[in-house]
JSON list of C-alpha atoms in Angstrom, two decimals:
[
{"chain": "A", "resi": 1, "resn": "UNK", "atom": "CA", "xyz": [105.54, 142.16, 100.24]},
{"chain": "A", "resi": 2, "resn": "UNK", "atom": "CA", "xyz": [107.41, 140.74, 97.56]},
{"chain": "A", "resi": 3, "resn": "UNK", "atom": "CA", "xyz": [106.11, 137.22, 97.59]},
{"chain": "A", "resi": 4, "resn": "UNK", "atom": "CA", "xyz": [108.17, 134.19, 95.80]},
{"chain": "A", "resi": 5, "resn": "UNK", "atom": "CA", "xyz": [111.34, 136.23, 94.22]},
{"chain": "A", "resi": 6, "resn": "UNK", "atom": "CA", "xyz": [113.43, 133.80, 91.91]},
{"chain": "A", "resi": 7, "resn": "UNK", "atom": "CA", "xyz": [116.75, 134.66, 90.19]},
{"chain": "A", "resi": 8, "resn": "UNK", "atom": "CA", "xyz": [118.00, 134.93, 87.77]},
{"chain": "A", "resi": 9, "resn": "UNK", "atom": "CA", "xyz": [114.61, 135.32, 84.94]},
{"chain": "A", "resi": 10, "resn": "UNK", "atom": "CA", "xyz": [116.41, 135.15, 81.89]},
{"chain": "A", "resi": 11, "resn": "UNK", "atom": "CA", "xyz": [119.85, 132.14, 81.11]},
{"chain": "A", "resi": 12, "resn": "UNK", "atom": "CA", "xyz": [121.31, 130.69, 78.31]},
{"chain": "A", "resi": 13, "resn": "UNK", "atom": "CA", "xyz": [123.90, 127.65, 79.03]},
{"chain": "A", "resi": 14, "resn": "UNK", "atom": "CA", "xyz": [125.78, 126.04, 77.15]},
{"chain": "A", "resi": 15, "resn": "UNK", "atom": "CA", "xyz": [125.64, 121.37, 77.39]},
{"chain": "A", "resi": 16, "resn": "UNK", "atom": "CA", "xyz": [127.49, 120.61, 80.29]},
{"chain": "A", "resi": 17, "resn": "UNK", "atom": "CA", "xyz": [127.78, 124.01, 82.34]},
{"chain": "A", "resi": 18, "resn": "UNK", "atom": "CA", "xyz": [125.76, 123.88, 85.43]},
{"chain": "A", "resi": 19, "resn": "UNK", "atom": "CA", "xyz": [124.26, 126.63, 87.58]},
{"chain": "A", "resi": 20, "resn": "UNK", "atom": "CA", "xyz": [122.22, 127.43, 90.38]},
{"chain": "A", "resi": 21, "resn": "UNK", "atom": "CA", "xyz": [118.25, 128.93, 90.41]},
{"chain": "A", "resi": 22, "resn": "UNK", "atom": "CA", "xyz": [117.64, 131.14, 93.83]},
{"chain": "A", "resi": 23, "resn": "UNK", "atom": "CA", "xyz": [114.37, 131.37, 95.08]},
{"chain": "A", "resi": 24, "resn": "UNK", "atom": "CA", "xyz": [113.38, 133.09, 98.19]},
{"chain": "A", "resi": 25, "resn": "UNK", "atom": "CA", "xyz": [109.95, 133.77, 99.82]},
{"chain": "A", "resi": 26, "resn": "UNK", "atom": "CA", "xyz": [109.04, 136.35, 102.98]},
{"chain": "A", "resi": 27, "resn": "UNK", "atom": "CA", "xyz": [105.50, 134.57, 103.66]},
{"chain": "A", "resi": 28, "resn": "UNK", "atom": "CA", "xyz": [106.76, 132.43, 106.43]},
{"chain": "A", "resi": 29, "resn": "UNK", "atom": "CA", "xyz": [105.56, 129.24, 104.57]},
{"chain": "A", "resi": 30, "resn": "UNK", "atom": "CA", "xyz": [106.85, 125.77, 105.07]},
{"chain": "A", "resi": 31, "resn": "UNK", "atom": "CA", "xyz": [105.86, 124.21, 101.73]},
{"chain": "A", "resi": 32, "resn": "UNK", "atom": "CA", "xyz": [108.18, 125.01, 98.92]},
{"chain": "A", "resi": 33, "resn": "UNK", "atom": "CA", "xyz": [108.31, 123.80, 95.02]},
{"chain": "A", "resi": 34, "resn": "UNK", "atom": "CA", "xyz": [110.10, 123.84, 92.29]},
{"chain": "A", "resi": 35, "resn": "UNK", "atom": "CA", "xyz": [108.37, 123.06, 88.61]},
{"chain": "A", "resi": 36, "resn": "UNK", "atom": "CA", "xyz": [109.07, 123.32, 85.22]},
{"chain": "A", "resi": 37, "resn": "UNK", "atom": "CA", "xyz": [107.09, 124.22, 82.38]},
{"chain": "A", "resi": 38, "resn": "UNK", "atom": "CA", "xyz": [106.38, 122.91, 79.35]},
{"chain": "A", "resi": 39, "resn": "UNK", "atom": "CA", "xyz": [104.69, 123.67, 75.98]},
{"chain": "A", "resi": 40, "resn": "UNK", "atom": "CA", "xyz": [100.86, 121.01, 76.49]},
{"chain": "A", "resi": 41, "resn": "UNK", "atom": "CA", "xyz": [102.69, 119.54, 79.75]},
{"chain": "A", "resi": 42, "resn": "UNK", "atom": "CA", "xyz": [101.34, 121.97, 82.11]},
{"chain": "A", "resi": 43, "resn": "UNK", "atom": "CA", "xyz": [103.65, 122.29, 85.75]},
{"chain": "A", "resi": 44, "resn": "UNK", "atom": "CA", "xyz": [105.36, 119.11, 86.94]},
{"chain": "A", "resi": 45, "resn": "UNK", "atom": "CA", "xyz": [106.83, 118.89, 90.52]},
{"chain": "A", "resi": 46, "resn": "UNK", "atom": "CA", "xyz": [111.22, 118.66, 90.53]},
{"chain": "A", "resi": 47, "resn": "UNK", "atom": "CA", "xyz": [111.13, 118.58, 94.09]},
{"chain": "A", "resi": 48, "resn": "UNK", "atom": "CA", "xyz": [109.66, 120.02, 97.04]},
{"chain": "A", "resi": 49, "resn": "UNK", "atom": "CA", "xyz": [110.73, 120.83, 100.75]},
{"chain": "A", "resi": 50, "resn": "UNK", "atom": "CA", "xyz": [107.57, 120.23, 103.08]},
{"chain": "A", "resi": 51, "resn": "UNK", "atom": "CA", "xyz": [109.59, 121.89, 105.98]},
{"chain": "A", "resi": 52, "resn": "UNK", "atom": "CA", "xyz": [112.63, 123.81, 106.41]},
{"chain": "A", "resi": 53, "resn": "UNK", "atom": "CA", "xyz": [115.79, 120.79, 106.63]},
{"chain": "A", "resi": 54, "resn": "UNK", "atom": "CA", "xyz": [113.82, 117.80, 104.17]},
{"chain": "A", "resi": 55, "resn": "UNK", "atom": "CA", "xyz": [113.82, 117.59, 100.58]},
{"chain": "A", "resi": 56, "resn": "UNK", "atom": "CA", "xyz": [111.47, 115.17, 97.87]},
{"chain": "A", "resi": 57, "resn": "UNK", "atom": "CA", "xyz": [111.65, 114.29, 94.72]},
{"chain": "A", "resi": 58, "resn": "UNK", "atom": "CA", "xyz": [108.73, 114.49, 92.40]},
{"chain": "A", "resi": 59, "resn": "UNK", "atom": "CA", "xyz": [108.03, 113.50, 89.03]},
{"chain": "A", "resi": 60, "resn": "UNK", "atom": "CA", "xyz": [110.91, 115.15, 86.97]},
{"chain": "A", "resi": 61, "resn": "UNK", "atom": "CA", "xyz": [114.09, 114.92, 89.81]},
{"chain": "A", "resi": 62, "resn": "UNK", "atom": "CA", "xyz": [116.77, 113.62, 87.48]},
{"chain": "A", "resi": 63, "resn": "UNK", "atom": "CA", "xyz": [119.93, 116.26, 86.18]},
{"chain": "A", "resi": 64, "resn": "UNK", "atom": "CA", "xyz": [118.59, 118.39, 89.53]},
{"chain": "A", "resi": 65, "resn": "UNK", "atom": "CA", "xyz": [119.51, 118.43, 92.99]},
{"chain": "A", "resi": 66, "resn": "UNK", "atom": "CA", "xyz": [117.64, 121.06, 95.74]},
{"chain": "A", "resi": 67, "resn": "UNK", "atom": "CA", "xyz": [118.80, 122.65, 98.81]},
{"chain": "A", "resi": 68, "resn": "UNK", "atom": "CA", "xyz": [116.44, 123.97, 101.60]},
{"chain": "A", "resi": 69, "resn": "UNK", "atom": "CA", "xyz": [119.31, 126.52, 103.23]},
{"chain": "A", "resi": 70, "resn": "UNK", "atom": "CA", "xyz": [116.61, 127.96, 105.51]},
{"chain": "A", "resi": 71, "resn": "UNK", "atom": "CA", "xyz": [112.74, 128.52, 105.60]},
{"chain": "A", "resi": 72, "resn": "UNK", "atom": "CA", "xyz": [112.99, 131.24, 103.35]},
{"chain": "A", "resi": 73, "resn": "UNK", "atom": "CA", "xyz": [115.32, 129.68, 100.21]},
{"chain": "A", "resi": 74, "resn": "UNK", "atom": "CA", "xyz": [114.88, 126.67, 98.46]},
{"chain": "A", "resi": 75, "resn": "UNK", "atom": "CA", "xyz": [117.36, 126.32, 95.56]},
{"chain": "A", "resi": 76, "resn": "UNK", "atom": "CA", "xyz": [117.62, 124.58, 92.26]},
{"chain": "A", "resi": 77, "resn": "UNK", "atom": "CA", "xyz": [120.93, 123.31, 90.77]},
{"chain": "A", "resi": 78, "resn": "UNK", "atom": "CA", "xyz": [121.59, 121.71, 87.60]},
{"chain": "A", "resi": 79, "resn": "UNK", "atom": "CA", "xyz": [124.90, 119.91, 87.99]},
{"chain": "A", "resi": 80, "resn": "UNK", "atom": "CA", "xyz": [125.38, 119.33, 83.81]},
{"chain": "A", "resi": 81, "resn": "UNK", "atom": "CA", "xyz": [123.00, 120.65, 81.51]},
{"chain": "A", "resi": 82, "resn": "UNK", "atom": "CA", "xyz": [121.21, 119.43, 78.70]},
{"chain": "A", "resi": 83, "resn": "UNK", "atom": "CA", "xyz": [119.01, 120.83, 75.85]},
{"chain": "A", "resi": 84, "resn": "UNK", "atom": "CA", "xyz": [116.21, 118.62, 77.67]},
{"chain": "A", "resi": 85, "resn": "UNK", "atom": "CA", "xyz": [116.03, 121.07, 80.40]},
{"chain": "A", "resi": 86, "resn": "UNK", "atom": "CA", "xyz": [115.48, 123.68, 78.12]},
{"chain": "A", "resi": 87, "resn": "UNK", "atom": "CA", "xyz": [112.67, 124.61, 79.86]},
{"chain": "A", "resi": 88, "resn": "UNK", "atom": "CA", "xyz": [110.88, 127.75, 82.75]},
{"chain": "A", "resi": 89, "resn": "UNK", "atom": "CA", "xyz": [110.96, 127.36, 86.04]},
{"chain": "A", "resi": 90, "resn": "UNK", "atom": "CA", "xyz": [109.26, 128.22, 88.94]},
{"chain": "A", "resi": 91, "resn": "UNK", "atom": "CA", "xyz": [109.38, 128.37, 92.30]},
{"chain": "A", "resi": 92, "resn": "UNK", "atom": "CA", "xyz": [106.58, 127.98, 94.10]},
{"chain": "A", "resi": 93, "resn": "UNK", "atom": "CA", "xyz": [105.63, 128.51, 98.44]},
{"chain": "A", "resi": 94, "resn": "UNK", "atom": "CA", "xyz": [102.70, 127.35, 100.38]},
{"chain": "A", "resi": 95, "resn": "UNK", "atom": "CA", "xyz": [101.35, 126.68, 104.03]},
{"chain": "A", "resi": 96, "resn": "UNK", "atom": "CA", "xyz": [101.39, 123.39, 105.46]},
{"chain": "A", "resi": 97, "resn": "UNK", "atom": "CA", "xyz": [97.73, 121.58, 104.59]},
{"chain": "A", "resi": 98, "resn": "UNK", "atom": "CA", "xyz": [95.66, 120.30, 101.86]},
{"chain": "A", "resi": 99, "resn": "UNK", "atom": "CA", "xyz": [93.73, 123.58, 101.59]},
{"chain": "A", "resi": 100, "resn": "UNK", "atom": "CA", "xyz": [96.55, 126.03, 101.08]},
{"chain": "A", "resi": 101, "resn": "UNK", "atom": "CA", "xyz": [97.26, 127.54, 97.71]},
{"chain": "A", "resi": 102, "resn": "UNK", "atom": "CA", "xyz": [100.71, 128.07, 96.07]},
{"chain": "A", "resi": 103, "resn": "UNK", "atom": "CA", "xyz": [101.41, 131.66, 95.14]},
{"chain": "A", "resi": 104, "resn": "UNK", "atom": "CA", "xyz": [104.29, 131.48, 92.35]},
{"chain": "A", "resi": 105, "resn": "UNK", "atom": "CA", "xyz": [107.61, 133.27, 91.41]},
{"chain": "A", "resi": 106, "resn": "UNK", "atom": "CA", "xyz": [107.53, 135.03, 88.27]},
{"chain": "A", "resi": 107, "resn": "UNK", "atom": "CA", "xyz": [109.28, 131.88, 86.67]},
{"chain": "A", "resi": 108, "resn": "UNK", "atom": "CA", "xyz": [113.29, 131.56, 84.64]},
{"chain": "A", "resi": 109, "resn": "UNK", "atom": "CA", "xyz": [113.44, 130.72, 81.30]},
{"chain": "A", "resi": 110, "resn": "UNK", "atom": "CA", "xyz": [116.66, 128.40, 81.01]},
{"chain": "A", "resi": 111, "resn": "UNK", "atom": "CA", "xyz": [118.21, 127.77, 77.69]},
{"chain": "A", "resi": 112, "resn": "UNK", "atom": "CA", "xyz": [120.44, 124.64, 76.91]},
{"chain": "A", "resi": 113, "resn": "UNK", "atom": "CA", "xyz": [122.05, 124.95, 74.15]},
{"chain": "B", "resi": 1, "resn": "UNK", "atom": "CA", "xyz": [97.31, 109.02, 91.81]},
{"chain": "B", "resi": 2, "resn": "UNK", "atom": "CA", "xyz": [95.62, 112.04, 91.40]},
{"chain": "B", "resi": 3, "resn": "UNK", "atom": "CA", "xyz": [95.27, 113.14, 87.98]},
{"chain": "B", "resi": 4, "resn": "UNK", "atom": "CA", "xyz": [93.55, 116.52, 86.41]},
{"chain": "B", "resi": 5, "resn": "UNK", "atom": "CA", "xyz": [92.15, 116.66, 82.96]},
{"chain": "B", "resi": 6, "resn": "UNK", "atom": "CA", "xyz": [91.72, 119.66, 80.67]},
{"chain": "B", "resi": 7, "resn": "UNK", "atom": "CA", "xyz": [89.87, 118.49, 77.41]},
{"chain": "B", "resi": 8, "resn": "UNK", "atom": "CA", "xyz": [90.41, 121.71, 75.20]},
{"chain": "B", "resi": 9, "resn": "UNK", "atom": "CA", "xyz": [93.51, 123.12, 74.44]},
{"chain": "B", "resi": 10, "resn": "UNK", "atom": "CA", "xyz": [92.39, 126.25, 73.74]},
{"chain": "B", "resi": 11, "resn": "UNK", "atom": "CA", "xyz": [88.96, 128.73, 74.27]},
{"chain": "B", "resi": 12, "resn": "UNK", "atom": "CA", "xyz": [87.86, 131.15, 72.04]},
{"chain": "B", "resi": 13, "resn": "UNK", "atom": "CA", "xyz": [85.14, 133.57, 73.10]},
{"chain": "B", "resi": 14, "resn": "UNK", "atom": "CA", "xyz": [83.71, 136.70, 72.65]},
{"chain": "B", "resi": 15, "resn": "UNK", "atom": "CA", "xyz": [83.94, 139.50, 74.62]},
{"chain": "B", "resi": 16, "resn": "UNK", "atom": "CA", "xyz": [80.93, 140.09, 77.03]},
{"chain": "B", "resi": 17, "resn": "UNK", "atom": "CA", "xyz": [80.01, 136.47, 76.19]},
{"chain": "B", "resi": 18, "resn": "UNK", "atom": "CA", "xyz": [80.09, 134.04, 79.20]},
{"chain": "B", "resi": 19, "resn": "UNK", "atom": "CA", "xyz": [82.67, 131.59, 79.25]},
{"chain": "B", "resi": 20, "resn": "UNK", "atom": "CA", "xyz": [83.57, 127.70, 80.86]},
{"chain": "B", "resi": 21, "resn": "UNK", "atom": "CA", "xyz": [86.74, 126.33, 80.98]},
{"chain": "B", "resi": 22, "resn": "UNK", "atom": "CA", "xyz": [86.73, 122.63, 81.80]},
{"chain": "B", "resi": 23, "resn": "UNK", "atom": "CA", "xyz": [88.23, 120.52, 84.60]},
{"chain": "B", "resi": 24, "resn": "UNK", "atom": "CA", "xyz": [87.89, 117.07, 85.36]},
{"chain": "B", "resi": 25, "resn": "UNK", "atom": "CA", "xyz": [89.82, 115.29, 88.27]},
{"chain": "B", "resi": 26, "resn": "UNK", "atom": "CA", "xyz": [90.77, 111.68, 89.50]},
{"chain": "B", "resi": 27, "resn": "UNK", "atom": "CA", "xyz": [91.61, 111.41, 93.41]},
{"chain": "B", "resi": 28, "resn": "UNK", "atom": "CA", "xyz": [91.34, 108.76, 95.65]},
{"chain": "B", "resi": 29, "resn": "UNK", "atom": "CA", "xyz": [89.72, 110.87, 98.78]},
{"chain": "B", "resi": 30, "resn": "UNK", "atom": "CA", "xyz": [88.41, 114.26, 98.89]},
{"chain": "B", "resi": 31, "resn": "UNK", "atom": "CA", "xyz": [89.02, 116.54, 96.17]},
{"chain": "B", "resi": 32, "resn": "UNK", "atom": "CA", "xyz": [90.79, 119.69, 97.08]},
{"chain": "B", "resi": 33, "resn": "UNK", "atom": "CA", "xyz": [91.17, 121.74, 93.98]},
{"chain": "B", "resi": 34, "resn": "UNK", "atom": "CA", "xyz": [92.37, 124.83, 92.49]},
{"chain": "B", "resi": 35, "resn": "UNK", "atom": "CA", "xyz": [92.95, 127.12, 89.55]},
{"chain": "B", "resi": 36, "resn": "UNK", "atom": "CA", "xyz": [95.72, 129.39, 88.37]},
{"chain": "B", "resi": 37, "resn": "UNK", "atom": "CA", "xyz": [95.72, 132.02, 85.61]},
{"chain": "B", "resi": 38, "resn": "UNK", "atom": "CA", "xyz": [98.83, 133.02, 84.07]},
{"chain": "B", "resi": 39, "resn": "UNK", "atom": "CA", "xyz": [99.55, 135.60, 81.93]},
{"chain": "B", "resi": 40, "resn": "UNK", "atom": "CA", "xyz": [101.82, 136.11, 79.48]},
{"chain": "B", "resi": 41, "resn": "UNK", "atom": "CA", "xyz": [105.74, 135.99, 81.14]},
{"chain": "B", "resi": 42, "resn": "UNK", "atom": "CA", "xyz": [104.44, 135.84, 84.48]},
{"chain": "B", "resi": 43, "resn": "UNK", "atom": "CA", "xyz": [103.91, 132.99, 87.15]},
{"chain": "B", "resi": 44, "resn": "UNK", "atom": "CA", "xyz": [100.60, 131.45, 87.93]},
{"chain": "B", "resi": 45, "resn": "UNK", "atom": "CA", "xyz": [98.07, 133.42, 89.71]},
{"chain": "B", "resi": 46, "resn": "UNK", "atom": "CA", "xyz": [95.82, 132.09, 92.61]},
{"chain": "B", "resi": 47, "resn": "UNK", "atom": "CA", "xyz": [91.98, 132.59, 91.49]},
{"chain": "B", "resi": 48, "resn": "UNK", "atom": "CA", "xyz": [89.93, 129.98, 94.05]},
{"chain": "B", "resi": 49, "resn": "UNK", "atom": "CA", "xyz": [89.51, 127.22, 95.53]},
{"chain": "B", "resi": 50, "resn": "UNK", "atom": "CA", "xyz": [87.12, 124.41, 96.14]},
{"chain": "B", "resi": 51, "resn": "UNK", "atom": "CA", "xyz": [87.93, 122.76, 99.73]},
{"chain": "B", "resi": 52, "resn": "UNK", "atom": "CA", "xyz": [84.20, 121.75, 100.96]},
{"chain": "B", "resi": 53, "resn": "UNK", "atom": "CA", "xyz": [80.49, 123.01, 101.21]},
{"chain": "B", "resi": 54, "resn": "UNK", "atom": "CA", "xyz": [78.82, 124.98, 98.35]},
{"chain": "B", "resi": 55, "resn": "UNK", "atom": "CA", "xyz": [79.28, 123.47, 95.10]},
{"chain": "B", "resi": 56, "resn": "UNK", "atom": "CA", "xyz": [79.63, 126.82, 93.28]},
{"chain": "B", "resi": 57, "resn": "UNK", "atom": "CA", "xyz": [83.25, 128.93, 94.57]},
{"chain": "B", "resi": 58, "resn": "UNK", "atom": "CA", "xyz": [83.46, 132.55, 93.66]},
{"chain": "B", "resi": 59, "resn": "UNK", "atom": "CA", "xyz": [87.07, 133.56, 93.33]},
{"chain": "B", "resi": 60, "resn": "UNK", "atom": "CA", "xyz": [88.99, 136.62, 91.92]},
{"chain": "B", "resi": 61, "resn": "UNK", "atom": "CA", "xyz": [88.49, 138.77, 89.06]},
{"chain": "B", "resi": 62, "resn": "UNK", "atom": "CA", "xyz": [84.65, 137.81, 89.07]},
{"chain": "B", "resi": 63, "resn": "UNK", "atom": "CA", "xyz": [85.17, 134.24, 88.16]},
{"chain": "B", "resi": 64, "resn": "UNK", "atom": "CA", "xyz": [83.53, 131.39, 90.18]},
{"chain": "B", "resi": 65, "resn": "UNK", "atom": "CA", "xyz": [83.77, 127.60, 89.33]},
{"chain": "B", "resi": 66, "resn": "UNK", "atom": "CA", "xyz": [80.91, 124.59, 89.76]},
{"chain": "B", "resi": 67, "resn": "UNK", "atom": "CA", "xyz": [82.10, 121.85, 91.87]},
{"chain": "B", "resi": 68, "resn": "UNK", "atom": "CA", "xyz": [80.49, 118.49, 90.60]},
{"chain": "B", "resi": 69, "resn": "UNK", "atom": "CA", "xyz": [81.12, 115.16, 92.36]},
{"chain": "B", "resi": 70, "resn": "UNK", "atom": "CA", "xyz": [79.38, 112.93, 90.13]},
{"chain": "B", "resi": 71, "resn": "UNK", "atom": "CA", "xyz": [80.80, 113.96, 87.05]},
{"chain": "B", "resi": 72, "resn": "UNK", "atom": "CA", "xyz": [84.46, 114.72, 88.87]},
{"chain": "B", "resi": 73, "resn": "UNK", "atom": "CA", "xyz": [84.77, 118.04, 87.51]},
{"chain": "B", "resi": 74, "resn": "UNK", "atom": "CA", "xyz": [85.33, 121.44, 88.43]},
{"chain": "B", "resi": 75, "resn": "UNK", "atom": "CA", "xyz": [84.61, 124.37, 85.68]},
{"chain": "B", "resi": 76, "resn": "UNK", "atom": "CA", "xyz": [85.73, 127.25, 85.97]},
{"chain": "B", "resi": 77, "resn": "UNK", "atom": "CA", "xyz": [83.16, 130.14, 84.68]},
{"chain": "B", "resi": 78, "resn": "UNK", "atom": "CA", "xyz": [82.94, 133.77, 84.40]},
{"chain": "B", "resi": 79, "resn": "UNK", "atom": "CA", "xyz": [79.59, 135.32, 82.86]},
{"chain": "B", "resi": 80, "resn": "UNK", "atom": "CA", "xyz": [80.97, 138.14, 81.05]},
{"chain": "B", "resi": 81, "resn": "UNK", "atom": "CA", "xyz": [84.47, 137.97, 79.55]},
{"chain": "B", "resi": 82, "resn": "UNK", "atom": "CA", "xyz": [86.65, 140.40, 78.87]},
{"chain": "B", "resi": 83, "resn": "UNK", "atom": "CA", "xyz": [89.55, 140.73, 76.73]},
{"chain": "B", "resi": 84, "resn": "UNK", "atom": "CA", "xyz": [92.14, 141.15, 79.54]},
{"chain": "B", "resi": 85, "resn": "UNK", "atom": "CA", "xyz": [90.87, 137.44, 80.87]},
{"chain": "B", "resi": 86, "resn": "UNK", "atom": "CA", "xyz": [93.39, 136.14, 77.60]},
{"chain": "B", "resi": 87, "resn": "UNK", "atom": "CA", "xyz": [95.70, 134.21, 79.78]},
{"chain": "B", "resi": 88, "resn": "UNK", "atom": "CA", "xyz": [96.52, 130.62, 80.59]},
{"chain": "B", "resi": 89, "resn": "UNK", "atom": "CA", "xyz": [94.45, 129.17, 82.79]},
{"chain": "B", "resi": 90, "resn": "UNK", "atom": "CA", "xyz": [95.29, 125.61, 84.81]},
{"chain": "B", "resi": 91, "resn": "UNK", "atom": "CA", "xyz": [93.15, 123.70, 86.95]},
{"chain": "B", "resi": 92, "resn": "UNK", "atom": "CA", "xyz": [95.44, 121.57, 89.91]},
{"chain": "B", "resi": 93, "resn": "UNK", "atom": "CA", "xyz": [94.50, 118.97, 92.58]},
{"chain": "B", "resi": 94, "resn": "UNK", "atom": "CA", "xyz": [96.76, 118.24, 96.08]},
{"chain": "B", "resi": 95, "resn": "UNK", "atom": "CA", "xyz": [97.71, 115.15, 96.18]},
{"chain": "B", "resi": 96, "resn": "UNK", "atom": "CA", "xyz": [96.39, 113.21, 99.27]},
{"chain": "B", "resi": 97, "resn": "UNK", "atom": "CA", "xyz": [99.20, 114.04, 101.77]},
{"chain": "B", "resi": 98, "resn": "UNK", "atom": "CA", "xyz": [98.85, 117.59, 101.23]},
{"chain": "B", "resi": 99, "resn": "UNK", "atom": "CA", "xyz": [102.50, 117.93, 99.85]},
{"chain": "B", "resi": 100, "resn": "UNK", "atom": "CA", "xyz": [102.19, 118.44, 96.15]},
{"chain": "B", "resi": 101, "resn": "UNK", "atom": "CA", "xyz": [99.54, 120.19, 93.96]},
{"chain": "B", "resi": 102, "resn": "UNK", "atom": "CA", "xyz": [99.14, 118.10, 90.48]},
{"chain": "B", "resi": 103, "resn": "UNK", "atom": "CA", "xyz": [98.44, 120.29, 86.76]},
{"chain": "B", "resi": 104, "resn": "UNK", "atom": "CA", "xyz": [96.32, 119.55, 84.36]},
{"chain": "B", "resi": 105, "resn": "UNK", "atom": "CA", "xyz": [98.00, 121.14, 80.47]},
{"chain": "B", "resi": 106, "resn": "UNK", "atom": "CA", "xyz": [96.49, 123.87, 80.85]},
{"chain": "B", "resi": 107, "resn": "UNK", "atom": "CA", "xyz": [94.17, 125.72, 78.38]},
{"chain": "B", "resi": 108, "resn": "UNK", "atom": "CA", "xyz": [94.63, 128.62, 76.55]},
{"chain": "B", "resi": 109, "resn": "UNK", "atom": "CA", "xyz": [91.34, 131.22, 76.85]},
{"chain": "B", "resi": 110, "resn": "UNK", "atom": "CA", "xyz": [91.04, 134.18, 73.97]},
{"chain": "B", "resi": 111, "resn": "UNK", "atom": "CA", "xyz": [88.57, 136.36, 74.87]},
{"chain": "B", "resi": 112, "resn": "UNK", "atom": "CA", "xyz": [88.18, 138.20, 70.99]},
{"chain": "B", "resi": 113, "resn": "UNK", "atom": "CA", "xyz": [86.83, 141.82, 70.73]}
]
């Protein structure tokens, strides 16, 4: 199985240009995230998708927008970026519940410059 | 809110030493808690879980981690450490609805030689 799969790992933008992070999982799970990483800030939440069709913000939702195009894709899209969203990203699936884990993509490292 | 605490930035211990890497939480309800290795250019790892029941949680990799109520923490512990347990290791709570897990910094374990 391969899990969480996000694309692409590696981009470099330029302020202003915007683009689109993919992330797909094949573990039938309702729950999906998106985070971002940073250096002594650990993961904070960007949004999440609780069920295939609804979208939340969480702590860091401004310059992003989501899009839940099935159960299996939740997608990231920065409309105009900015060297504060220099940053890595993952993508992150779960089942429904308090006691389910999160098993993680392998992460993009984005690059505003 | 739920919040999750990691007081040390970084670990430094030897190898076939034990080791602890501190947790401590803030919830309102029960605690429902978690930790994550990561290694280097890779997403975060599931490595156990504490949902209910016996205070100490074995996990993966031969670590386990003490569940304490009155002091709202949640080690994480392995007896012997090796030099491939150098990683990045986060401790996360869900949040009360089940829809978002919350990271504490993270800490930063070097297991020397």
């Amino acid at each position: 199985n391969a899990g969480v799969t996000q694309t692409p790992k590696f981009q470099v933008l330029k302020t202003g240009q915007s683009m689109t992070l993919q992330c797909a999982q094949d573990m039938n799970h309702n729950s999906m995230y998106w985070y971002r990483q940073d250096p002594g800030m650990g993961l904070r939440l960007i949004y999440y998708s609780a069920s295939e069709g609804t979208t939340d913000k969480g702590e860091v939702p401004n310059g992003y927008n989501v899009s839940r195009l099935n159960k299996r894709e939740f997608s990231l899209r920065l409309e105009s970026a900015a060297p504060s969203q220099t940053s890595v990203y993952f993508c992150a699936s779960s089942l429904t519940g308090l006691v389910t884990e999160a098993f993680f993509g392998q992460g993009t490292r984005l690059t505003v410059v | 809110a739920q919040s999750v605490a990691q007081p040390e930035d970084q670990v430094n211990v030897a190898e076939g030493n034990p080791l602890t890497v501190k947790c401590t939480y803030s919830v309102s309800g029960n605690p429902y808690l978690f930790w994550y290795v990561q290694y280097p250019n890779r997403g975060l790892q599931f490595l156990l879980k504490y949902i209910t029941g016996d205070n100490l949680v074995k996990g993966s990799y031969g670590f386990e981690a003490e569940f304490n109520k009155s002091q709202t923490s949640f080690h994480l512990k392995k007896p012997s450490a090796l030099v491939s347990d150098s990683a990045l290791y986060f401790c996360a709570v869900r949040d009360n609805y089940g829809q978002n897990f919350v990271f504490g910094p993270g800490t930063r374990l070097s297991v020397l030689p």
